[in-house]
PDB file of C-alpha atoms and ligand atoms in Angstrom:
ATOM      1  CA  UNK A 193      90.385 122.434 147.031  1.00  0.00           C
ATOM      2  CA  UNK A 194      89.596 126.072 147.669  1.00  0.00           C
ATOM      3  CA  UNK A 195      89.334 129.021 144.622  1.00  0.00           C
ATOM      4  CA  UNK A 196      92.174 131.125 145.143  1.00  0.00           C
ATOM      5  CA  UNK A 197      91.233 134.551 143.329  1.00  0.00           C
ATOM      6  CA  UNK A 198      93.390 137.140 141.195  1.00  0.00           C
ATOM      7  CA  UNK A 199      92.787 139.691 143.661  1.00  0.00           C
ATOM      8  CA  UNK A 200      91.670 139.005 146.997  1.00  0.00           C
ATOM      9  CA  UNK A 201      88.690 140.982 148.769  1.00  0.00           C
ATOM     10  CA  UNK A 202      90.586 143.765 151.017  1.00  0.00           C
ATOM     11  CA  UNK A 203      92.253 144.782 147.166  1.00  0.00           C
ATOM     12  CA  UNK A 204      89.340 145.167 145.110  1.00  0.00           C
ATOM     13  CA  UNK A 205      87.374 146.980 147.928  1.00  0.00           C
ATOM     14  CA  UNK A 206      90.217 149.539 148.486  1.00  0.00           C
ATOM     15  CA  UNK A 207      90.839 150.340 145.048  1.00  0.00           C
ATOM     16  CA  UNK A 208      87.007 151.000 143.744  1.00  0.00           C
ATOM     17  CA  UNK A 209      86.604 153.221 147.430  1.00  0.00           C
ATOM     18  CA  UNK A 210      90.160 154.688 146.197  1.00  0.00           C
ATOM     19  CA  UNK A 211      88.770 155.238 143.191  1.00  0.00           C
ATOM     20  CA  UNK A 212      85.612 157.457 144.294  1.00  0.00           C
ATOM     21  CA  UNK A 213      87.954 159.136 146.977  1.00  0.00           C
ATOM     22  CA  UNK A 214      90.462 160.282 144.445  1.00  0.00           C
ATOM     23  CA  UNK A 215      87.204 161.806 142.200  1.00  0.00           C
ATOM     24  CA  UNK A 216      86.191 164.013 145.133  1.00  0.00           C
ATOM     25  CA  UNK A 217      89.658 164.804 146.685  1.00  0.00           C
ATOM     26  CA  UNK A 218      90.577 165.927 143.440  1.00  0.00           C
ATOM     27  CA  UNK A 219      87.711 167.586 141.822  1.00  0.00           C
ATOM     28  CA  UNK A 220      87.277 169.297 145.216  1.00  0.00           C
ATOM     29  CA  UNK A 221      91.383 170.167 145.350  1.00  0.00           C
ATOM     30  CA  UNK A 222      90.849 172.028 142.125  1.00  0.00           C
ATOM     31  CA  UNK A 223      88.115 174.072 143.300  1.00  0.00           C
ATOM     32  CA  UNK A 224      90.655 175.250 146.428  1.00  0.00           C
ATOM     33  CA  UNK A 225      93.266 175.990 144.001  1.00  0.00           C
ATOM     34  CA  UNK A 226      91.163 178.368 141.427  1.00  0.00           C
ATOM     35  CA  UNK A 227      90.971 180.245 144.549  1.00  0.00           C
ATOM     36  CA  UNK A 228      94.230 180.746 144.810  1.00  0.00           C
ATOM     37  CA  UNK A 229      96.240 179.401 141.927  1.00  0.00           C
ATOM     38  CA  UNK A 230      99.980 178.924 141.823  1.00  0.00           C
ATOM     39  CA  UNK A 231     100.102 178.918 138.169  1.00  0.00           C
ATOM     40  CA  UNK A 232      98.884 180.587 134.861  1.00  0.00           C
ATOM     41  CA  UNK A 233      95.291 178.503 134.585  1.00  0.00           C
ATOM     42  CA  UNK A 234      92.632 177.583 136.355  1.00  0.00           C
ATOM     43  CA  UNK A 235      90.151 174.109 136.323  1.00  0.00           C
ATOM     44  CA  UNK A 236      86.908 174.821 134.605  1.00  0.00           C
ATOM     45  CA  UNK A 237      84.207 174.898 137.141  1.00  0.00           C
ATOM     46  CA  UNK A 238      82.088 172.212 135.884  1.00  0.00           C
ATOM     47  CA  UNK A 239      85.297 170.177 136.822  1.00  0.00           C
ATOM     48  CA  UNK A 240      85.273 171.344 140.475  1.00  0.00           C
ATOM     49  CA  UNK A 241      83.463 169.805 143.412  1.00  0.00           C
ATOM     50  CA  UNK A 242      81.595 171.721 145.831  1.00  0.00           C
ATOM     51  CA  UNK A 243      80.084 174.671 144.168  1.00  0.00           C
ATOM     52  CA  UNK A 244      82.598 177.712 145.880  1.00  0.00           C
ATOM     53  CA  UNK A 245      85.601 177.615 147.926  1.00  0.00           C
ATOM     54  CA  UNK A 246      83.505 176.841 151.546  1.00  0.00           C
ATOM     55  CA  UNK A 247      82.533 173.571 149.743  1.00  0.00           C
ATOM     56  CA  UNK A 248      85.214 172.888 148.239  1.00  0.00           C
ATOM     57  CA  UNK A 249      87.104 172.909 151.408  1.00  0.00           C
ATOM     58  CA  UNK A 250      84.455 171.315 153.249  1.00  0.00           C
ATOM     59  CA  UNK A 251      84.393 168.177 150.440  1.00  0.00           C
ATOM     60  CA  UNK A 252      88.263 167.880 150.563  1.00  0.00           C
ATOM     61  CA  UNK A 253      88.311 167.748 154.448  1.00  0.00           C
ATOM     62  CA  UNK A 254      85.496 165.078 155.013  1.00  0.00           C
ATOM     63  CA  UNK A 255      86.524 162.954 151.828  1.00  0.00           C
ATOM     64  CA  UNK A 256      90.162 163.016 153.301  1.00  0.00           C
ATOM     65  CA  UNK A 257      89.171 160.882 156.510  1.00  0.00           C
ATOM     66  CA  UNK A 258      87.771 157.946 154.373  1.00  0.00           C
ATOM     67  CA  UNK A 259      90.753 158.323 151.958  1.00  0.00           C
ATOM     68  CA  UNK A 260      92.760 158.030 155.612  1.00  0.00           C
ATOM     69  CA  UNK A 261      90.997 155.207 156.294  1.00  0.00           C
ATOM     70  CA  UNK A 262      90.605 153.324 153.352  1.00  0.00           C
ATOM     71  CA  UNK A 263      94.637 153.857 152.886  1.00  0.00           C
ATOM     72  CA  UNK A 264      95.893 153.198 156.325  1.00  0.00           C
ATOM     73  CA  UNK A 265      93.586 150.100 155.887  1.00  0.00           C
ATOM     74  CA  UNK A 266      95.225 149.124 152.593  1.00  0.00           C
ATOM     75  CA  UNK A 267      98.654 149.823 153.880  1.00  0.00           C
ATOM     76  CA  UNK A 268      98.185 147.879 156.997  1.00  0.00           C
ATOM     77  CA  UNK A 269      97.035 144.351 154.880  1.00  0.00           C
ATOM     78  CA  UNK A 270      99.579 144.841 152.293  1.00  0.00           C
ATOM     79  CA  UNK A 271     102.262 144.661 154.258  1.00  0.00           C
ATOM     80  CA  UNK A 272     101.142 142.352 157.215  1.00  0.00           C
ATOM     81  CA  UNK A 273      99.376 139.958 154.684  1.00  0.00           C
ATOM     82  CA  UNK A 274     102.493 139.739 152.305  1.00  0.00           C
ATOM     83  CA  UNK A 275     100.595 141.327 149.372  1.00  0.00           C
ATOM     84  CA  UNK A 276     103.053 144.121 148.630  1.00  0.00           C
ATOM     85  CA  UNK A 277     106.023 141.574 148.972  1.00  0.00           C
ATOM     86  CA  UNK A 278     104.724 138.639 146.750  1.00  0.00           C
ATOM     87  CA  UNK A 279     103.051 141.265 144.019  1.00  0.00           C
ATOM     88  CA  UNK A 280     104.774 144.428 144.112  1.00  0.00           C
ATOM     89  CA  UNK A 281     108.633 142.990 144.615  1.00  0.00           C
ATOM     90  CA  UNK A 282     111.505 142.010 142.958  1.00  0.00           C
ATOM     91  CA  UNK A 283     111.350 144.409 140.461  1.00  0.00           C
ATOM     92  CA  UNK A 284     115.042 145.777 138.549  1.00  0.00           C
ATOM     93  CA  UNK A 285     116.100 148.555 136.219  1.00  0.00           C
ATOM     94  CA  UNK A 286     116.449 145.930 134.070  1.00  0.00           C
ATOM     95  CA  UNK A 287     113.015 144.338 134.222  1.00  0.00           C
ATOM     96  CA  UNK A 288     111.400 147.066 133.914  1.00  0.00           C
ATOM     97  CA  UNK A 289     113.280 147.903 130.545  1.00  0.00           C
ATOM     98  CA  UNK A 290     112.852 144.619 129.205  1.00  0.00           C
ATOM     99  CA  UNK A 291     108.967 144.309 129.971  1.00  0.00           C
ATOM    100  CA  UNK A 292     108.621 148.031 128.282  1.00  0.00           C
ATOM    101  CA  UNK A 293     110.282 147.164 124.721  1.00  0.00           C
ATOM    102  CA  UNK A 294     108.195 143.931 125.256  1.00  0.00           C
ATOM    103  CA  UNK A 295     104.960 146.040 126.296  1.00  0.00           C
ATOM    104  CA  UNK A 296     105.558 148.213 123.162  1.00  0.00           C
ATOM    105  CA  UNK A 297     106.301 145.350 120.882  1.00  0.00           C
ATOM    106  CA  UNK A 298     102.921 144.181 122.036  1.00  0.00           C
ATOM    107  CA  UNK A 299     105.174 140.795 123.153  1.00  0.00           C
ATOM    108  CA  UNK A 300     103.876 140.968 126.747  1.00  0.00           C
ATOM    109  CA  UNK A 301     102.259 138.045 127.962  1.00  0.00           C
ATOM    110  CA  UNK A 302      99.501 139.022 131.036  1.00  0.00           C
ATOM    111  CA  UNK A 303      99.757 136.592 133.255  1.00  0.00           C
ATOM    112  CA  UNK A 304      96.130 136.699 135.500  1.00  0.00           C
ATOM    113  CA  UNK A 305      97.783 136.673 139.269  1.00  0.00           C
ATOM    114  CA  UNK A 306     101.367 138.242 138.296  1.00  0.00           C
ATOM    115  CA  UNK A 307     102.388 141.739 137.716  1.00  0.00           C
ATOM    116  CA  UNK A 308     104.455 142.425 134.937  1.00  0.00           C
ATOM    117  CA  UNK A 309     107.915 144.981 135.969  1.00  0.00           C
ATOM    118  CA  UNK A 310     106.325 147.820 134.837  1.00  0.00           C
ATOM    119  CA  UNK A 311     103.190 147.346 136.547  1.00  0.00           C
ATOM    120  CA  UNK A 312     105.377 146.949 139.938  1.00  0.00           C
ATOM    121  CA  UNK A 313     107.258 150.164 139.036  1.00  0.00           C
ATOM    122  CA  UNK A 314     103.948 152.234 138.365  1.00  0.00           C
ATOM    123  CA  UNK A 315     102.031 150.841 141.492  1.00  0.00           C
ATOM    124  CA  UNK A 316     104.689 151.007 144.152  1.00  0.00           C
ATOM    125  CA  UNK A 317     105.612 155.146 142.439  1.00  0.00           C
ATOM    126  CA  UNK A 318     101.643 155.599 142.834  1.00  0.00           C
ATOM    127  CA  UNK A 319     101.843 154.358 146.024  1.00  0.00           C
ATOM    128  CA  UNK A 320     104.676 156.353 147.068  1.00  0.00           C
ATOM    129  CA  UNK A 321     102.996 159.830 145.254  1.00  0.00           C
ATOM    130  CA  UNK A 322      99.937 159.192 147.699  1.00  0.00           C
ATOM    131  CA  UNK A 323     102.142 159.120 150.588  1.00  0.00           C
ATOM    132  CA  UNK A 324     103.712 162.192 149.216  1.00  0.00           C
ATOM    133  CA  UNK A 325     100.291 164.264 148.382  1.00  0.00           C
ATOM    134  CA  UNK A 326      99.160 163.259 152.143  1.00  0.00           C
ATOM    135  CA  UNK A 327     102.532 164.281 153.829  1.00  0.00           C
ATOM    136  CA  UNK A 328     102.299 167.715 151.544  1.00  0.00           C
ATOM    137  CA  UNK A 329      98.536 167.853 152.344  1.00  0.00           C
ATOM    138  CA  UNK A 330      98.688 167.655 156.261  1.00  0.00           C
ATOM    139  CA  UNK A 331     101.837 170.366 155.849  1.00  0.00           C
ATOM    140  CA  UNK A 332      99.449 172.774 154.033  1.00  0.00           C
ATOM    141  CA  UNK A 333      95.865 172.011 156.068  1.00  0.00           C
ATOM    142  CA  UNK A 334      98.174 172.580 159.554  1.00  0.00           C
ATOM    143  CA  UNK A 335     101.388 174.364 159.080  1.00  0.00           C
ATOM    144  CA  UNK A 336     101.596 175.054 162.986  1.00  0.00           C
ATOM    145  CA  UNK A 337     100.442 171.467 164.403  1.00  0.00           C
ATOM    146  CA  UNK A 338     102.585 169.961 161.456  1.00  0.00           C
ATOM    147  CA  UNK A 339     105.667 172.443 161.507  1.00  0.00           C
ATOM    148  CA  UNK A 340     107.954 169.079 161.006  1.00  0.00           C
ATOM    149  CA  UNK A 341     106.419 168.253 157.840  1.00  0.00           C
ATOM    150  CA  UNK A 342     106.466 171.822 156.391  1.00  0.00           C
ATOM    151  CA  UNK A 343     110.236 171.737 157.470  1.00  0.00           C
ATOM    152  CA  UNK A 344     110.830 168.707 155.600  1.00  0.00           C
ATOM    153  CA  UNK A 345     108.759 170.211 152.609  1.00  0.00           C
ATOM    154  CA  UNK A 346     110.812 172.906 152.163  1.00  0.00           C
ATOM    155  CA  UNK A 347     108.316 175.170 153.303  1.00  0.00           C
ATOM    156  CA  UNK A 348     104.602 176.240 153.049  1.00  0.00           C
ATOM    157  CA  UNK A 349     104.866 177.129 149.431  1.00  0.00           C
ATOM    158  CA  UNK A 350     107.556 174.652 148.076  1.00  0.00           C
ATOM    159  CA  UNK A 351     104.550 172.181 150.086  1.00  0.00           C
ATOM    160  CA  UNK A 352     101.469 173.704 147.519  1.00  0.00           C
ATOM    161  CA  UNK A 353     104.021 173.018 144.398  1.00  0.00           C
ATOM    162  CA  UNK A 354     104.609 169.487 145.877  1.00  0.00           C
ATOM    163  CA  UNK A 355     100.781 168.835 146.556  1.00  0.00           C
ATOM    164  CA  UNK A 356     100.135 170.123 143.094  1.00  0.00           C
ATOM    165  CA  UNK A 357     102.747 167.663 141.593  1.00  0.00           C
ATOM    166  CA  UNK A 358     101.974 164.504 143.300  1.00  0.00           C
ATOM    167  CA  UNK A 359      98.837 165.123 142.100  1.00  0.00           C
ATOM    168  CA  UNK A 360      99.630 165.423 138.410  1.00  0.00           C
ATOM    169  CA  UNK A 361     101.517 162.565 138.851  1.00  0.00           C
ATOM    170  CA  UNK A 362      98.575 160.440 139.466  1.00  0.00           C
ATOM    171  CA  UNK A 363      96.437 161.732 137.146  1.00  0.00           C
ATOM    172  CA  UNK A 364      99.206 160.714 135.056  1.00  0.00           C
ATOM    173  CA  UNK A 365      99.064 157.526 136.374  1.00  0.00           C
ATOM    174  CA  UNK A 366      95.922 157.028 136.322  1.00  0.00           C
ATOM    175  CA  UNK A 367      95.843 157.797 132.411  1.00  0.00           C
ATOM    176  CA  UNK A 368      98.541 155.360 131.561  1.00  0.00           C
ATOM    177  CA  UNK A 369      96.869 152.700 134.121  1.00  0.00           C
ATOM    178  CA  UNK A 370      93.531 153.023 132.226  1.00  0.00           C
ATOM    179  CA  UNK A 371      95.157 152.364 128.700  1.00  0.00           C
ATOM    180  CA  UNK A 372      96.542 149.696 130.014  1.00  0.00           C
ATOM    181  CA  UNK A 373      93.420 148.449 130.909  1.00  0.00           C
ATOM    182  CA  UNK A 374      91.911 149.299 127.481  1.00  0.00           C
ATOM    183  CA  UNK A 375      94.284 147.669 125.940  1.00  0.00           C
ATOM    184  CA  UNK A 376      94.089 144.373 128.364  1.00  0.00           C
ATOM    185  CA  UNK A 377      90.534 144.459 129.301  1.00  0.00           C
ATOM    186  CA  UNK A 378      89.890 140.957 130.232  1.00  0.00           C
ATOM    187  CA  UNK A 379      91.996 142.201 133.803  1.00  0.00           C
ATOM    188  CA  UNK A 380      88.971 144.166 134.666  1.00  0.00           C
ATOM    189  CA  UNK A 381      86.563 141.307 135.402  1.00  0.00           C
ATOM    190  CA  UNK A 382      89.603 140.349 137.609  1.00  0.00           C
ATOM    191  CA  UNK A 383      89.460 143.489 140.027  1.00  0.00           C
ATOM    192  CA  UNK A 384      85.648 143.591 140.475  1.00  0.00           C
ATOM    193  CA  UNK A 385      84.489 140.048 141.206  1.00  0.00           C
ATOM    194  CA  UNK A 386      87.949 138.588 142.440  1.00  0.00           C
ATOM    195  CA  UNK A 387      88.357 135.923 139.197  1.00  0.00           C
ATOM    196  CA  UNK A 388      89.881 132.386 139.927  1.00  0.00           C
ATOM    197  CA  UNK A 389      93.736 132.500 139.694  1.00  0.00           C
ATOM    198  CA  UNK A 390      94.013 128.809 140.645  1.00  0.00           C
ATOM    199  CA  UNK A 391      92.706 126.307 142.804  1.00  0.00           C
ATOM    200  CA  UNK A 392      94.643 125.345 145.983  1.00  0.00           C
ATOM    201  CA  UNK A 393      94.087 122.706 148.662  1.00  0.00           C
ATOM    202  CA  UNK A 394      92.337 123.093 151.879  1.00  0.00           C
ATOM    203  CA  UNK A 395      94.643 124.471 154.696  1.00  0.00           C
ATOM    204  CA  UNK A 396      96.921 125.913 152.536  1.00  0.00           C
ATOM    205  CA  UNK A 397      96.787 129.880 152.830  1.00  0.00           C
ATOM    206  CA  UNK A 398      94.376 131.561 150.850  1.00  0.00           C
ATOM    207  CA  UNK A 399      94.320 135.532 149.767  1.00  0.00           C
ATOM    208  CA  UNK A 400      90.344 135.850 150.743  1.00  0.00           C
TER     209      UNK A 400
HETATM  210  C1  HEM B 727      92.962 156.946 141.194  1.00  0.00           C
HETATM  211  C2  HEM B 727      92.753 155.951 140.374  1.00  0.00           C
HETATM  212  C3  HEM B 727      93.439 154.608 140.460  1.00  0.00           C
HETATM  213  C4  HEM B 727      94.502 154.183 141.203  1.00  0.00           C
HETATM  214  C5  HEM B 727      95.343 155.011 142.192  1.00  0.00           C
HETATM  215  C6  HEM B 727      94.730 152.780 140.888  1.00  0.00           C
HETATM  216  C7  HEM B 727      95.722 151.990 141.448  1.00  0.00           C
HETATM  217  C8  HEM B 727      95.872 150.639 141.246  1.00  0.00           C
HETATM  218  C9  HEM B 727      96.800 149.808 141.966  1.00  0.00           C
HETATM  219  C10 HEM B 727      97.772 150.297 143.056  1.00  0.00           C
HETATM  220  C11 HEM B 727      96.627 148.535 141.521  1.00  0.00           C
HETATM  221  C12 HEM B 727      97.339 147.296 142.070  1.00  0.00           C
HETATM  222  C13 HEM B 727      96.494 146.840 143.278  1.00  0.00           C
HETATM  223  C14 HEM B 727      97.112 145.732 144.101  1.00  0.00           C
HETATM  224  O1  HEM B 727      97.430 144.656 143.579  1.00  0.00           O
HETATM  225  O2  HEM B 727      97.228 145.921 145.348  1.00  0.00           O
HETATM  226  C15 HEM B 727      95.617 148.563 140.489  1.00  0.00           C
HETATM  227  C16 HEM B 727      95.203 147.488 139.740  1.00  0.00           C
HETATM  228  C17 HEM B 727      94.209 147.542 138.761  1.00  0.00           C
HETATM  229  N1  HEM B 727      93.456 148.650 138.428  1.00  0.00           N
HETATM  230 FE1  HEM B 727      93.632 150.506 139.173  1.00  0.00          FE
HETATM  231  N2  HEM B 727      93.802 152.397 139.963  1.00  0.00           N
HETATM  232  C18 HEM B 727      93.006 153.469 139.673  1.00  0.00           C
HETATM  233  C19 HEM B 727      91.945 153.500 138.786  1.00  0.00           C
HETATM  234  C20 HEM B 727      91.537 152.451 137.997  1.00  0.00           C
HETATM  235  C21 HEM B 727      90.482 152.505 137.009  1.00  0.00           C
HETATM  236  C22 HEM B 727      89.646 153.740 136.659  1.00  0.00           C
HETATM  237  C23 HEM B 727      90.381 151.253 136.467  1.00  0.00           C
HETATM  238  C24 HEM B 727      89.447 150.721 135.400  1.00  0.00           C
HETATM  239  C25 HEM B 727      89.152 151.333 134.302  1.00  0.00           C
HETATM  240  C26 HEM B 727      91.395 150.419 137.104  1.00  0.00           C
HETATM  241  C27 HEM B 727      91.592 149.092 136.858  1.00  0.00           C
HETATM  242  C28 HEM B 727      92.546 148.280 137.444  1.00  0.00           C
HETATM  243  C29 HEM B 727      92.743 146.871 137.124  1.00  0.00           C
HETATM  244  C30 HEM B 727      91.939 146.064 136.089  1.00  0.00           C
HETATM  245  C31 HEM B 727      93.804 146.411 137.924  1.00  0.00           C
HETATM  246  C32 HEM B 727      94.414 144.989 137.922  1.00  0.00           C
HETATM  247  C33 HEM B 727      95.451 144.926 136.808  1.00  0.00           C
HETATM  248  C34 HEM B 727      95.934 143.503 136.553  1.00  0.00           C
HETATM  249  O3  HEM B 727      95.365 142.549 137.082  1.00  0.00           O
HETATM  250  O4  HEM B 727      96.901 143.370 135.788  1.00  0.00           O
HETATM  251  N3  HEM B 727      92.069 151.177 138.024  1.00  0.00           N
HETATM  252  N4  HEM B 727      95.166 149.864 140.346  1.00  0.00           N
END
């Protein structure tokens, strides 16, 4: 019999280094945009990362190639392992609805190893925002080399808006996410030492 765990080793390791990436790339992305904002406010300083806009730039670019790989590494054993498929999917219009009014009626039952509808909904959209923030990004760090991109964009500028607003969409995420966690805590343990889901026998496949 072998432990099989909530969440296997390639998960936990890309979310924590996901987790530090999305500090700097953001804290740093704010810095580059007081510089040049595209609306009517600014991020305090003390929120920025990289002291002016040299550093800031110079943060954003070096944090971006572990983001790369710790994403194209994620991507990569998601799909090829099955994760995304078994976790992430099914997942209807109607699920969703009917684990929300369950969610708010505080009816949900967490199950350790299975996402509930919602959960698949708000990691696959997260998923697809960071594909969206890096296609926006790579249009706005090289417009020339990446003309396609900026094409499909809708331009440089319409590309900014669209970097800006993938990015407010995972900070909203990532404030929703965190409730949820408050609110659940005992999945936390979970995504930092791995947990025991269930046992399974030897031979059979195992996540880690
Ligand atoms: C940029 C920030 C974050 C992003 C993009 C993010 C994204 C995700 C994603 C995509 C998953 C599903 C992973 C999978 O199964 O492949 C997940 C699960 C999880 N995350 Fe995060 N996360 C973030 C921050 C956090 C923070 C700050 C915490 C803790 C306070 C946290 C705690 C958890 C937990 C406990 C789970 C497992 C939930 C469960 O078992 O039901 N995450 N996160």
């Amino acid at each position: 019999m072998r432990k099989k765990r909530i969440h296997p080793w390639p998960v936990r390791l890309c979310h924590w280094v996901n987790l530090l990436v999305m500090i700097g790339m953001v804290m740093s992305g704010w810095g580059i945009y007081n510089a040049d904002p595209i609306f009517n406010f600014t991020f305090p300083q003390n929120a920025t990362l990289g002291g002016w806009l040299g550093g800031n730039i110079g943060w954003h670019l070096a944090v971006m190639w572990v983001l790369a790989a710790n994403g194209l590494f994620y991507l990569l054993w998601g799909l090829f392992s099955g994760h995304f498929r078994q976790r992430f999917f099914p997942f209807t219009p109607a699920s969703v609805w009917h684990d929300l009014v369950s969610a708010l009626r505080f009816r949900l039952s967490h199950k350790s190893n299975q996402y509930n509808a919602v959960q698949k909904l708000m990691y696959v959209g997260v998923l697809l925002l960071g594909l969206l923030l890096v296609i926006s990004g790579l249009s706005i760090w090289k417009p020339v080399q990446f003309s396609g991109l900026v094409y499909l964009m809708g331009g440089f500028t319409v590309a900014r808006y669209v970097h800006f607003f993938a990015m407010s969409g995972i900070m909203l995420f990532v404030v929703v996410h965190v409730v949820m966690v408050l609110l659940v805590p005992k999945t936390l343990p979970g995504m930092i030492t791995g947990g025991n889901a269930a046992t399974k026998n030897a031979g059979e496949s195992a996540d880690d």
